[in-house]
CSV table of C-alpha atoms in Angstrom, one decimal:
chain,number,residue,atom,x,y,z
A,1,MET,CA,-65.0,4.4,13.9
A,2,THR,CA,-61.5,3.2,14.3
A,3,ASN,CA,-60.2,2.4,17.8
A,4,TRP,CA,-56.9,4.3,18.1
A,5,THR,CA,-54.0,2.8,20.1
A,6,GLN,CA,-51.2,4.7,21.8
A,7,ALA,CA,-47.8,4.6,20.0
A,8,THR,CA,-44.6,6.6,20.2
A,9,GLY,CA,-43.6,8.4,17.0
A,10,ALA,CA,-40.0,7.7,15.8
A,11,GLY,CA,-37.7,10.3,17.2
A,12,ASP,CA,-40.5,11.9,19.2
A,13,SER,CA,-41.0,11.3,22.9
A,14,ARG,CA,-44.6,12.4,22.7
A,15,LYS,CA,-47.3,9.7,22.5
A,16,SER,CA,-49.6,10.0,19.5
A,17,ASN,CA,-52.7,8.1,18.6
A,18,ALA,CA,-51.7,5.6,15.9
A,19,ILE,CA,-53.1,2.8,13.9
A,20,THR,CA,-51.3,0.1,11.8
A,21,ASP,CA,-52.3,-2.0,8.8
A,22,VAL,CA,-54.1,0.9,7.1
A,23,ALA,CA,-55.1,0.4,3.5
A,24,CYS,CA,-54.3,3.3,1.1
A,25,PRO,CA,-57.1,4.1,-1.5
A,26,PHE,CA,-55.0,6.5,-3.5
A,27,CYS,CA,-53.8,4.1,-6.2
A,28,GLY,CA,-54.8,0.7,-7.5
A,29,LEU,CA,-52.3,-1.2,-5.5
A,30,VAL,CA,-54.2,-0.4,-2.3
A,31,CYS,CA,-51.1,-1.0,-0.1
A,32,ASP,CA,-52.5,-2.2,3.3
A,33,ASP,CA,-49.4,-1.8,5.5
A,34,LEU,CA,-49.4,1.9,6.3
A,35,GLU,CA,-49.0,3.3,9.8
A,36,ILE,CA,-51.0,6.4,10.5
A,37,VAL,CA,-50.6,8.7,13.5
A,38,ARG,CA,-53.1,11.4,14.6
A,39,ASP,CA,-52.5,14.3,16.9
A,40,GLU,CA,-53.7,17.8,17.4
A,41,SER,CA,-52.3,18.8,13.9
A,42,GLY,CA,-54.3,16.1,12.1
A,43,ILE,CA,-53.5,12.8,10.4
A,44,LYS,CA,-49.9,12.0,9.3
A,45,VAL,CA,-48.4,9.0,7.5
A,46,ALA,CA,-45.8,7.6,9.8
A,47,LYS,CA,-44.6,4.5,7.9
A,48,ASN,CA,-44.8,2.9,4.5
A,49,GLY,CA,-46.4,5.8,2.7
A,50,CYS,CA,-45.5,7.1,-0.7
A,51,GLU,CA,-46.1,10.6,-2.1
A,52,LYS,CA,-49.6,9.7,-3.2
A,53,ALA,CA,-50.4,8.5,0.3
A,54,VAL,CA,-49.0,11.5,2.1
A,55,ALA,CA,-50.9,13.9,-0.2
A,56,GLY,CA,-54.1,12.0,0.3
A,57,PHE,CA,-54.1,11.2,4.0
A,58,GLU,CA,-52.6,14.6,5.1
A,59,ARG,CA,-54.8,16.9,3.0
A,60,ALA,CA,-57.0,19.2,5.1
A,61,VAL,CA,-60.8,19.1,4.3
A,62,ASP,CA,-62.1,21.4,7.0
A,63,GLY,CA,-64.7,24.1,6.2
A,64,ALA,CA,-66.3,22.7,3.1
A,65,ARG,CA,-70.1,23.3,2.8
A,66,PRO,CA,-72.8,22.2,0.5
A,67,GLN,CA,-73.7,24.8,-2.1
A,68,VAL,CA,-76.6,25.5,-4.5
A,69,ASP,CA,-75.8,28.0,-7.2
A,70,GLY,CA,-72.6,29.0,-5.4
A,71,LYS,CA,-74.3,29.8,-2.1
A,72,ASP,CA,-73.8,27.8,1.1
A,73,VAL,CA,-76.8,25.7,2.2
A,74,ASP,CA,-77.5,22.9,4.6
A,75,LEU,CA,-77.1,19.3,3.4
A,76,ASP,CA,-80.8,18.5,3.1
A,77,THR,CA,-81.4,21.6,0.9
A,78,ALA,CA,-78.5,20.5,-1.4
A,79,ILE,CA,-79.9,17.0,-1.7
A,80,ARG,CA,-83.4,18.4,-2.5
A,81,ALA,CA,-81.9,20.6,-5.2
A,82,ALA,CA,-79.9,17.7,-6.7
A,83,THR,CA,-83.0,15.5,-6.6
A,84,GLU,CA,-85.0,18.1,-8.5
A,85,LEU,CA,-82.3,18.3,-11.2
A,86,VAL,CA,-82.2,14.5,-11.6
A,87,ARG,CA,-86.0,14.3,-11.7
A,88,ALA,CA,-86.2,17.0,-14.4
A,89,SER,CA,-83.5,15.3,-16.5
A,90,SER,CA,-84.3,13.1,-19.5
A,91,LEU,CA,-80.8,11.7,-19.9
A,92,PRO,CA,-78.5,12.2,-16.8
A,93,LEU,CA,-74.9,11.4,-17.2
A,94,TYR,CA,-73.1,9.8,-14.1
A,95,GLY,CA,-69.4,10.4,-14.5
A,96,GLY,CA,-66.2,10.6,-12.5
A,97,LEU,CA,-67.2,7.7,-10.3
A,98,GLY,CA,-64.2,8.1,-8.0
A,99,THR,CA,-65.7,6.2,-5.1
A,100,ASP,CA,-65.8,2.9,-3.3
A,101,VAL,CA,-67.8,-0.3,-3.9
A,102,ASP,CA,-70.9,1.0,-2.0
A,103,GLY,CA,-70.7,4.3,-3.8
A,104,ILE,CA,-70.7,2.6,-7.2
A,105,ARG,CA,-73.6,0.3,-6.1
A,106,ALA,CA,-75.5,3.5,-5.3
A,107,VAL,CA,-74.6,5.1,-8.6
A,108,MET,CA,-75.9,2.1,-10.5
A,109,ALA,CA,-79.2,2.1,-8.6
A,110,LEU,CA,-79.7,5.8,-9.2
A,111,ALA,CA,-78.8,5.5,-12.9
A,112,ASP,CA,-81.2,2.6,-13.2
A,113,LYS,CA,-84.1,4.5,-11.6
A,114,SER,CA,-83.4,7.8,-13.5
A,115,GLY,CA,-82.6,6.3,-16.9
A,116,GLY,CA,-79.0,7.5,-16.9
A,117,VAL,CA,-75.6,6.7,-18.4
A,118,VAL,CA,-72.7,5.4,-16.3
A,119,ASP,CA,-69.0,5.9,-17.3
A,120,HIS,CA,-65.8,6.3,-15.2
A,121,ALA,CA,-63.5,9.2,-15.8
A,122,LEU,CA,-60.6,6.8,-16.6
A,123,SER,CA,-62.4,4.3,-18.6
A,124,GLU,CA,-60.9,5.3,-21.9
A,125,GLY,CA,-57.6,3.8,-20.6
A,126,GLN,CA,-59.4,0.8,-19.2
A,127,TYR,CA,-60.9,0.0,-22.6
A,128,ARG,CA,-57.4,-0.6,-24.0
A,129,ASN,CA,-57.7,-3.7,-21.8
A,130,PHE,CA,-61.4,-4.4,-22.1
A,131,ARG,CA,-61.3,-4.5,-25.9
A,132,VAL,CA,-58.6,-7.2,-25.8
A,133,LEU,CA,-60.2,-9.2,-23.1
A,134,GLN,CA,-63.6,-9.1,-24.9
A,135,THR,CA,-62.2,-10.1,-28.3
A,136,ARG,CA,-59.1,-12.2,-27.7
A,137,GLY,CA,-58.9,-13.2,-24.1
A,138,TRP,CA,-55.7,-13.3,-22.0
A,139,ILE,CA,-53.7,-15.0,-19.2
A,140,MET,CA,-53.2,-12.7,-16.2
A,141,SER,CA,-51.3,-12.9,-13.0
A,142,THR,CA,-52.1,-11.3,-9.6
A,143,LEU,CA,-49.9,-9.1,-7.5
A,144,THR,CA,-49.3,-11.9,-5.0
A,145,GLU,CA,-48.4,-14.5,-7.7
A,146,ALA,CA,-46.1,-12.1,-9.5
A,147,ARG,CA,-44.4,-11.2,-6.2
A,148,ASN,CA,-43.8,-14.8,-5.3
A,149,ARG,CA,-43.2,-16.5,-8.6
A,150,ALA,CA,-41.9,-14.2,-11.3
A,151,ASP,CA,-38.2,-14.3,-12.2
A,152,LEU,CA,-38.5,-12.0,-15.2
A,153,PHE,CA,-40.5,-8.7,-15.3
A,154,ILE,CA,-41.0,-6.9,-18.6
A,155,ILE,CA,-42.3,-3.4,-18.1
A,156,VAL,CA,-44.1,-2.3,-21.3
A,157,ALA,CA,-44.2,1.4,-22.1
A,158,THR,CA,-45.3,2.3,-18.6
A,159,ASP,CA,-43.7,4.6,-16.0
A,160,VAL,CA,-44.8,2.5,-13.1
A,161,GLN,CA,-43.0,4.6,-10.5
A,162,LYS,CA,-45.2,7.6,-11.4
A,163,LEU,CA,-48.5,5.7,-11.3
A,164,HIS,CA,-47.7,3.3,-8.4
A,165,PRO,CA,-44.8,4.5,-6.4
A,166,ARG,CA,-44.5,1.3,-4.3
A,167,PHE,CA,-44.9,-1.3,-7.0
A,168,PHE,CA,-41.2,-2.2,-7.3
A,169,GLU,CA,-40.8,-2.1,-3.5
A,170,ARG,CA,-43.7,-4.4,-2.7
A,171,ILE,CA,-43.8,-6.7,-5.7
A,172,VAL,CA,-40.4,-6.8,-7.6
A,173,ASN,CA,-37.7,-6.0,-5.0
A,174,VAL,CA,-38.9,-8.3,-2.2
A,175,GLU,CA,-36.2,-10.7,-1.0
A,176,GLN,CA,-38.6,-13.4,0.3
A,177,SER,CA,-40.9,-15.8,-1.5
A,178,LEU,CA,-43.7,-18.0,-0.3
A,179,ILE,CA,-42.7,-20.6,-2.9
A,180,THR,CA,-39.0,-21.2,-2.0
A,181,GLU,CA,-36.6,-20.3,0.7
A,182,GLN,CA,-33.9,-19.2,-1.7
A,183,PRO,CA,-35.6,-17.3,-4.6
A,184,LYS,CA,-33.6,-16.6,-7.7
A,185,LYS,CA,-32.5,-13.1,-8.7
A,186,ARG,CA,-34.8,-11.3,-11.0
A,187,THR,CA,-34.3,-9.6,-14.3
A,188,VAL,CA,-36.2,-6.5,-15.0
A,189,VAL,CA,-36.6,-5.3,-18.6
A,190,PHE,CA,-38.0,-1.9,-19.6
A,191,ILE,CA,-39.5,-1.5,-23.1
A,192,GLY,CA,-39.7,2.3,-23.7
A,193,LYS,CA,-37.6,5.4,-23.5
A,194,ASP,CA,-37.1,7.5,-20.3
A,195,LEU,CA,-39.0,5.2,-18.0
A,196,ASP,CA,-38.0,5.7,-14.3
A,197,GLN,CA,-35.9,2.7,-13.2
A,198,SER,CA,-34.6,4.3,-9.9
A,199,ALA,CA,-36.8,2.1,-7.7
A,200,VAL,CA,-35.5,-1.2,-9.0
A,201,THR,CA,-32.9,-1.9,-6.3
A,202,GLY,CA,-31.9,-4.4,-3.7
A,203,PRO,CA,-30.2,-7.9,-3.5
A,204,ARG,CA,-33.1,-9.6,-5.2
A,205,ILE,CA,-32.5,-7.7,-8.5
A,206,GLY,CA,-30.1,-9.2,-11.0
A,207,GLU,CA,-29.9,-7.4,-14.4
A,208,VAL,CA,-31.9,-4.3,-15.3
A,209,LEU,CA,-32.1,-3.9,-19.1
A,210,THR,CA,-33.7,-1.5,-21.5
A,211,LEU,CA,-35.0,-1.6,-25.0
A,212,ASN,CA,-34.8,2.1,-25.7
A,213,VAL,CA,-37.6,2.9,-28.1
A,214,ASP,CA,-39.9,5.9,-28.5
A,215,LEU,CA,-43.4,5.1,-27.1
A,216,ASP,CA,-45.0,5.7,-30.5
A,217,HIS,CA,-43.0,2.7,-31.8
A,218,VAL,CA,-43.4,0.4,-28.8
A,219,SER,CA,-45.9,-1.6,-30.8
A,220,ASP,CA,-43.2,-2.3,-33.5
A,221,VAL,CA,-40.8,-3.7,-30.9
A,222,VAL,CA,-43.5,-5.8,-29.1
A,223,SER,CA,-44.6,-7.2,-32.5
A,224,ALA,CA,-41.0,-8.1,-33.3
A,225,LEU,CA,-40.6,-9.8,-29.9
A,226,ALA,CA,-43.8,-11.8,-30.5
A,227,ALA,CA,-42.5,-12.9,-33.9
A,228,GLU,CA,-39.2,-14.1,-32.3
A,229,ILE,CA,-41.1,-16.1,-29.7
A,230,ARG,CA,-43.3,-17.6,-32.4
A,231,GLY,CA,-40.1,-18.6,-34.4
A,232,THR,CA,-40.6,-16.1,-37.3
A,233,PRO,CA,-37.7,-13.7,-36.6
A,234,SER,CA,-37.2,-10.4,-38.3
A,235,THR,CA,-34.7,-10.2,-41.2
A,236,GLN,CA,-33.9,-6.5,-40.3
A,237,ASP,CA,-30.9,-5.4,-38.2
A,238,THR,CA,-33.0,-3.0,-36.2
A,239,VAL,CA,-36.7,-2.5,-35.3
A,240,ALA,CA,-37.7,1.1,-34.5
A,241,GLY,CA,-34.1,1.8,-33.6
A,242,VAL,CA,-33.6,-1.2,-31.4
A,243,ALA,CA,-31.1,-3.9,-32.4
A,244,THR,CA,-32.9,-7.0,-33.5
A,245,ALA,CA,-30.3,-9.0,-31.6
A,246,ASP,CA,-31.5,-7.4,-28.4
A,247,ILE,CA,-35.1,-8.3,-29.2
A,248,ARG,CA,-34.0,-11.8,-29.9
A,249,ALA,CA,-32.1,-12.0,-26.7
A,250,LEU,CA,-35.2,-10.9,-24.8
A,251,ALA,CA,-37.3,-13.5,-26.6
A,252,GLU,CA,-34.8,-16.2,-25.4
A,253,ARG,CA,-35.0,-14.9,-21.9
A,254,CYS,CA,-38.8,-15.1,-22.0
A,255,LYS,CA,-38.7,-18.7,-23.3
A,256,THR,CA,-36.2,-19.9,-20.7
A,257,ALA,CA,-37.6,-18.0,-17.7
A,258,GLU,CA,-39.6,-19.9,-15.2
A,259,TYR,CA,-42.3,-17.3,-14.9
A,260,PRO,CA,-42.0,-14.1,-17.0
A,261,VAL,CA,-44.6,-11.4,-16.3
A,262,PHE,CA,-45.4,-8.6,-18.7
A,263,VAL,CA,-46.5,-5.4,-16.9
A,264,TRP,CA,-48.3,-2.4,-18.4
A,265,ALA,CA,-50.8,0.2,-17.3
A,266,PRO,CA,-53.5,1.3,-19.7
A,267,PRO,CA,-53.3,5.0,-18.7
A,268,SER,CA,-49.7,5.1,-19.9
A,269,LEU,CA,-50.5,3.7,-23.3
A,270,ALA,CA,-51.8,7.0,-24.6
A,271,PHE,CA,-50.2,6.7,-28.1
A,272,PRO,CA,-51.2,5.4,-31.5
A,273,ASN,CA,-51.8,1.6,-31.7
A,274,ALA,CA,-52.0,1.3,-27.9
A,275,ASP,CA,-54.7,-1.4,-28.2
A,276,LEU,CA,-52.3,-3.3,-30.5
A,277,VAL,CA,-49.6,-3.3,-27.8
A,278,VAL,CA,-52.0,-4.9,-25.3
A,279,SER,CA,-53.3,-7.4,-27.9
A,280,THR,CA,-49.8,-8.4,-29.0
A,281,VAL,CA,-48.5,-8.8,-25.4
A,282,SER,CA,-51.6,-10.9,-24.6
A,283,ASP,CA,-51.0,-13.1,-27.6
A,284,LEU,CA,-47.3,-13.7,-26.9
A,285,VAL,CA,-48.1,-14.6,-23.3
A,286,LYS,CA,-50.5,-17.3,-24.6
A,287,GLU,CA,-47.7,-18.4,-27.0
A,288,LEU,CA,-45.3,-18.8,-24.0
A,289,ASN,CA,-47.8,-20.9,-22.1
A,290,ILE,CA,-47.8,-23.6,-24.8
A,291,GLU,CA,-44.6,-25.0,-23.4
A,292,GLY,CA,-44.0,-23.0,-20.2
A,293,ARG,CA,-45.7,-20.4,-18.0
A,294,ALA,CA,-46.1,-16.7,-18.4
A,295,ALA,CA,-48.6,-14.0,-17.5
A,296,GLY,CA,-49.6,-10.4,-17.9
A,297,LEU,CA,-50.2,-7.9,-15.2
A,298,ALA,CA,-52.2,-4.8,-15.9
A,299,LEU,CA,-51.8,-1.9,-13.5
A,300,GLY,CA,-53.7,1.4,-13.3
A,301,GLY,CA,-57.0,1.4,-11.5
A,302,ASN,CA,-56.6,4.7,-9.6
A,303,GLU,CA,-59.6,6.8,-8.5
A,304,GLY,CA,-61.7,3.6,-7.8
A,305,ALA,CA,-61.7,2.7,-11.5
A,306,ILE,CA,-61.4,-1.1,-10.9
A,307,SER,CA,-64.2,-1.0,-8.4
A,308,ALA,CA,-66.4,0.9,-10.9
A,309,ALA,CA,-65.9,-1.6,-13.7
A,310,ALA,CA,-66.3,-4.5,-11.4
A,311,VAL,CA,-69.6,-3.3,-9.8
A,312,SER,CA,-70.9,-2.3,-13.2
A,313,SER,CA,-70.2,-5.8,-14.5
A,314,TRP,CA,-71.8,-7.5,-11.5
A,315,GLN,CA,-75.0,-5.4,-11.7
A,316,SER,CA,-75.5,-4.8,-15.4
A,317,GLY,CA,-73.4,-7.4,-17.1
A,318,PHE,CA,-71.2,-4.8,-18.8
A,319,PRO,CA,-68.0,-3.0,-17.7
A,320,LEU,CA,-69.1,0.7,-17.7
A,321,ARG,CA,-70.4,2.8,-20.6
A,322,VAL,CA,-73.9,1.5,-19.8
A,323,SER,CA,-77.2,3.4,-20.4
A,324,PHE,CA,-80.4,2.7,-18.6
A,325,SER,CA,-82.4,5.1,-20.7
A,326,SER,CA,-84.4,2.3,-22.3
A,327,GLY,CA,-85.3,0.8,-19.0
A,328,LYS,CA,-82.7,-1.9,-19.2
A,329,PRO,CA,-78.9,-2.0,-19.4
A,330,ASP,CA,-77.6,-1.1,-22.9
A,331,TYR,CA,-73.9,-1.3,-23.6
A,332,ASP,CA,-71.9,0.6,-26.2
A,333,VAL,CA,-68.3,1.5,-25.8
A,334,THR,CA,-68.5,4.5,-28.1
A,335,ARG,CA,-72.0,5.7,-27.9
A,336,TYR,CA,-72.1,5.8,-24.1
A,337,ALA,CA,-68.6,7.3,-23.5
A,338,ILE,CA,-69.5,10.4,-21.5
A,339,PRO,CA,-66.6,12.6,-22.9
A,340,ARG,CA,-68.0,12.0,-26.4
A,341,MET,CA,-71.5,12.6,-25.3
A,342,LEU,CA,-70.7,15.9,-23.8
A,343,GLN,CA,-68.7,17.0,-26.8
A,344,ASP,CA,-71.7,16.1,-29.1
A,345,GLY,CA,-74.3,17.7,-26.9
A,346,GLU,CA,-75.9,14.6,-25.6
A,347,GLY,CA,-77.3,14.4,-22.1
A,348,ASP,CA,-78.9,17.2,-20.1
A,349,LEU,CA,-77.4,16.7,-16.7
A,350,LEU,CA,-73.9,15.7,-15.4
A,351,LEU,CA,-73.6,14.2,-11.9
A,352,TRP,CA,-69.9,13.9,-11.1
A,353,ILE,CA,-68.4,11.9,-8.2
A,354,ALA,CA,-64.8,12.3,-7.0
A,355,SER,CA,-64.1,11.3,-3.4
A,356,PHE,CA,-60.4,10.5,-3.6
A,357,SER,CA,-58.5,13.2,-5.4
A,358,PRO,CA,-59.2,16.9,-5.9
A,359,ASP,CA,-57.5,16.5,-9.3
A,360,LEU,CA,-60.4,14.5,-10.7
A,361,GLY,CA,-62.6,17.5,-11.5
A,362,PRO,CA,-65.5,17.4,-13.9
A,363,PRO,CA,-65.0,18.5,-17.5
A,364,ALA,CA,-66.2,21.9,-18.7
A,365,THR,CA,-69.8,21.5,-19.9
A,366,LYS,CA,-72.8,23.6,-20.9
A,367,ILE,CA,-75.3,21.4,-19.2
A,368,PRO,CA,-76.2,21.7,-15.5
A,369,SER,CA,-74.0,19.7,-13.2
A,370,ILE,CA,-74.1,18.2,-9.7
A,371,VAL,CA,-70.7,17.6,-8.1
A,372,LEU,CA,-70.2,15.2,-5.2
A,373,GLY,CA,-66.6,15.9,-4.5
A,374,THR,CA,-63.8,15.9,-2.0
A,375,PRO,CA,-63.2,19.4,-0.6
A,376,GLY,CA,-60.9,21.5,-2.9
A,377,ILE,CA,-61.8,19.6,-6.0
A,378,LYS,CA,-60.8,21.5,-9.2
A,379,LEU,CA,-63.9,22.9,-10.9
A,380,ALA,CA,-63.9,24.3,-14.4
A,381,ALA,CA,-67.2,26.2,-13.6
A,382,GLN,CA,-69.6,26.6,-10.7
A,383,PRO,CA,-71.9,23.6,-10.5
A,384,LYS,CA,-75.6,24.0,-9.8
A,385,VAL,CA,-75.2,21.8,-6.7
A,386,PHE,CA,-72.0,21.0,-4.9
A,387,ILE,CA,-71.9,18.5,-2.0
A,388,PRO,CA,-68.6,17.8,-0.3
A,389,ILE,CA,-68.2,14.1,0.5
A,390,GLY,CA,-65.8,12.1,2.5
A,391,THR,CA,-62.9,9.9,1.3
A,392,PRO,CA,-63.3,6.2,1.8
A,393,GLY,CA,-60.5,4.9,4.1
A,394,ILE,CA,-60.1,8.3,5.9
A,395,ASP,CA,-63.5,9.9,6.6
A,396,HIS,CA,-65.5,6.7,6.6
A,397,ALA,CA,-65.1,3.0,6.2
A,398,GLY,CA,-65.5,1.3,2.9
A,399,ARG,CA,-64.3,-1.3,0.5
A,400,ILE,CA,-62.3,-1.1,-2.7
A,401,ILE,CA,-61.1,-3.6,-5.3
A,402,ARG,CA,-57.4,-4.0,-6.0
A,403,VAL,CA,-55.9,-3.5,-9.4
A,404,ASP,CA,-55.6,-7.2,-10.1
A,405,ASN,CA,-59.3,-7.7,-9.7
A,406,VAL,CA,-59.0,-10.6,-7.2
A,407,VAL,CA,-59.1,-8.9,-3.8
A,408,SER,CA,-61.5,-6.6,-2.1
A,409,ILE,CA,-59.8,-4.5,0.5
A,410,PRO,CA,-61.6,-3.1,3.6
A,411,LEU,CA,-60.9,0.6,4.2
A,412,LYS,CA,-60.8,2.0,7.8
A,413,ASP,CA,-62.6,5.0,9.2
A,414,LEU,CA,-59.8,7.2,10.5
A,415,GLY,CA,-62.1,9.9,11.8
A,416,ARG,CA,-60.7,12.8,9.8
A,417,SER,CA,-64.0,14.5,9.3
A,418,ASP,CA,-67.8,13.9,9.4
A,419,LEU,CA,-68.3,14.4,5.7
A,420,PRO,CA,-71.0,12.1,4.3
A,421,ARG,CA,-70.4,9.1,2.1
A,422,ALA,CA,-71.1,9.4,-1.6
A,423,ALA,CA,-73.3,6.2,-1.3
A,424,ASP,CA,-75.5,7.9,1.3
A,425,ILE,CA,-76.0,11.1,-0.8
A,426,LEU,CA,-76.8,9.0,-3.9
A,427,ALA,CA,-79.2,6.8,-2.0
A,428,ALA,CA,-81.0,9.8,-0.6
A,429,ILE,CA,-81.5,11.2,-4.1
A,430,GLU,CA,-82.7,7.9,-5.3
A,431,LEU,CA,-85.2,7.6,-2.5
A,432,ALA,CA,-86.6,11.0,-3.0
A,433,LEU,CA,-87.2,10.6,-6.8
């Protein structure tokens, strides 16, 4: 349990319990500089919070009870009912996976014991990255390195502000650098139409440029940029409505920059040939590294997706979409995609985990379901068993892996409720099998 200190809220003479350096689990950045205050009205974000943080930390969770067939029961009864469903299942599907590292470890152990399939709700987006990493490789940056070294950011077809409201504030706009006392101004280039640029502000920012192209044709522009960097320029005046001269100018900026960083988020690349965009960007980054230095930076990772893929890789050797039905880990990116399995009538039980956001509700399905969810989770239908669980970083301590895959961030227990951890519920089911 967190030890709260006394602090005075800004503009308020009352003293409130407060804690600083709180990590926020509600997006992949896991910003760890929040200040939280707690009084008789509950938990409030006092400093450094975005709209995602406010919605997550300040959401009320009181009154939620375990249920079996829609009727309130005690926790032990709900666990016994869930255990019987898992025991009777021949192919349980473990989906959602919106939890922390300990929760994913417990999922993997239960799936192993019960012969189930493991897949995160957001893994379809992640596989736009995984396929490229598995087949071609890439050169990637971290948040810290990009913050301190990059002099050119190229935002590729991604509305970063929507997914990660503080990315520009914490990574791009910062005035200081650990590398030099007088860092250069930065150029920020957006490739894509109608991408929010409002947060790119401050004395560190030099030019803000746009290659205004429909998202469906971003791959054409990125391919033309790669061709320019390779020295095989296009002979056309325009590419997908973008002047070839502008693409050529960006190629020159990339070649002369000290450290260009290409930024994208797989969930935003929901258009035809999205895998090709990631592949082409990864290839042009490698090309730039022949004579200079450049890197990619993939964002996303909300709802604990990065932790899920990492833990699955540690424990099975594969990044999600793993089946234990044969008694050993079996990996197939298509065969073990839970959305496809549900659509095709495969699997006979869905166990869904969503501890961060009520928006990560389970899909409609005809098979029985168990939901371990944050109170207020959106349900398409009444599950056989519902167990309300706590949110890591608010209701209990935990650990989550940041979007760049290099840092594991500890999450504090802020004492909002006594809802149980997903890891403990899953461990109890496994133990009872």
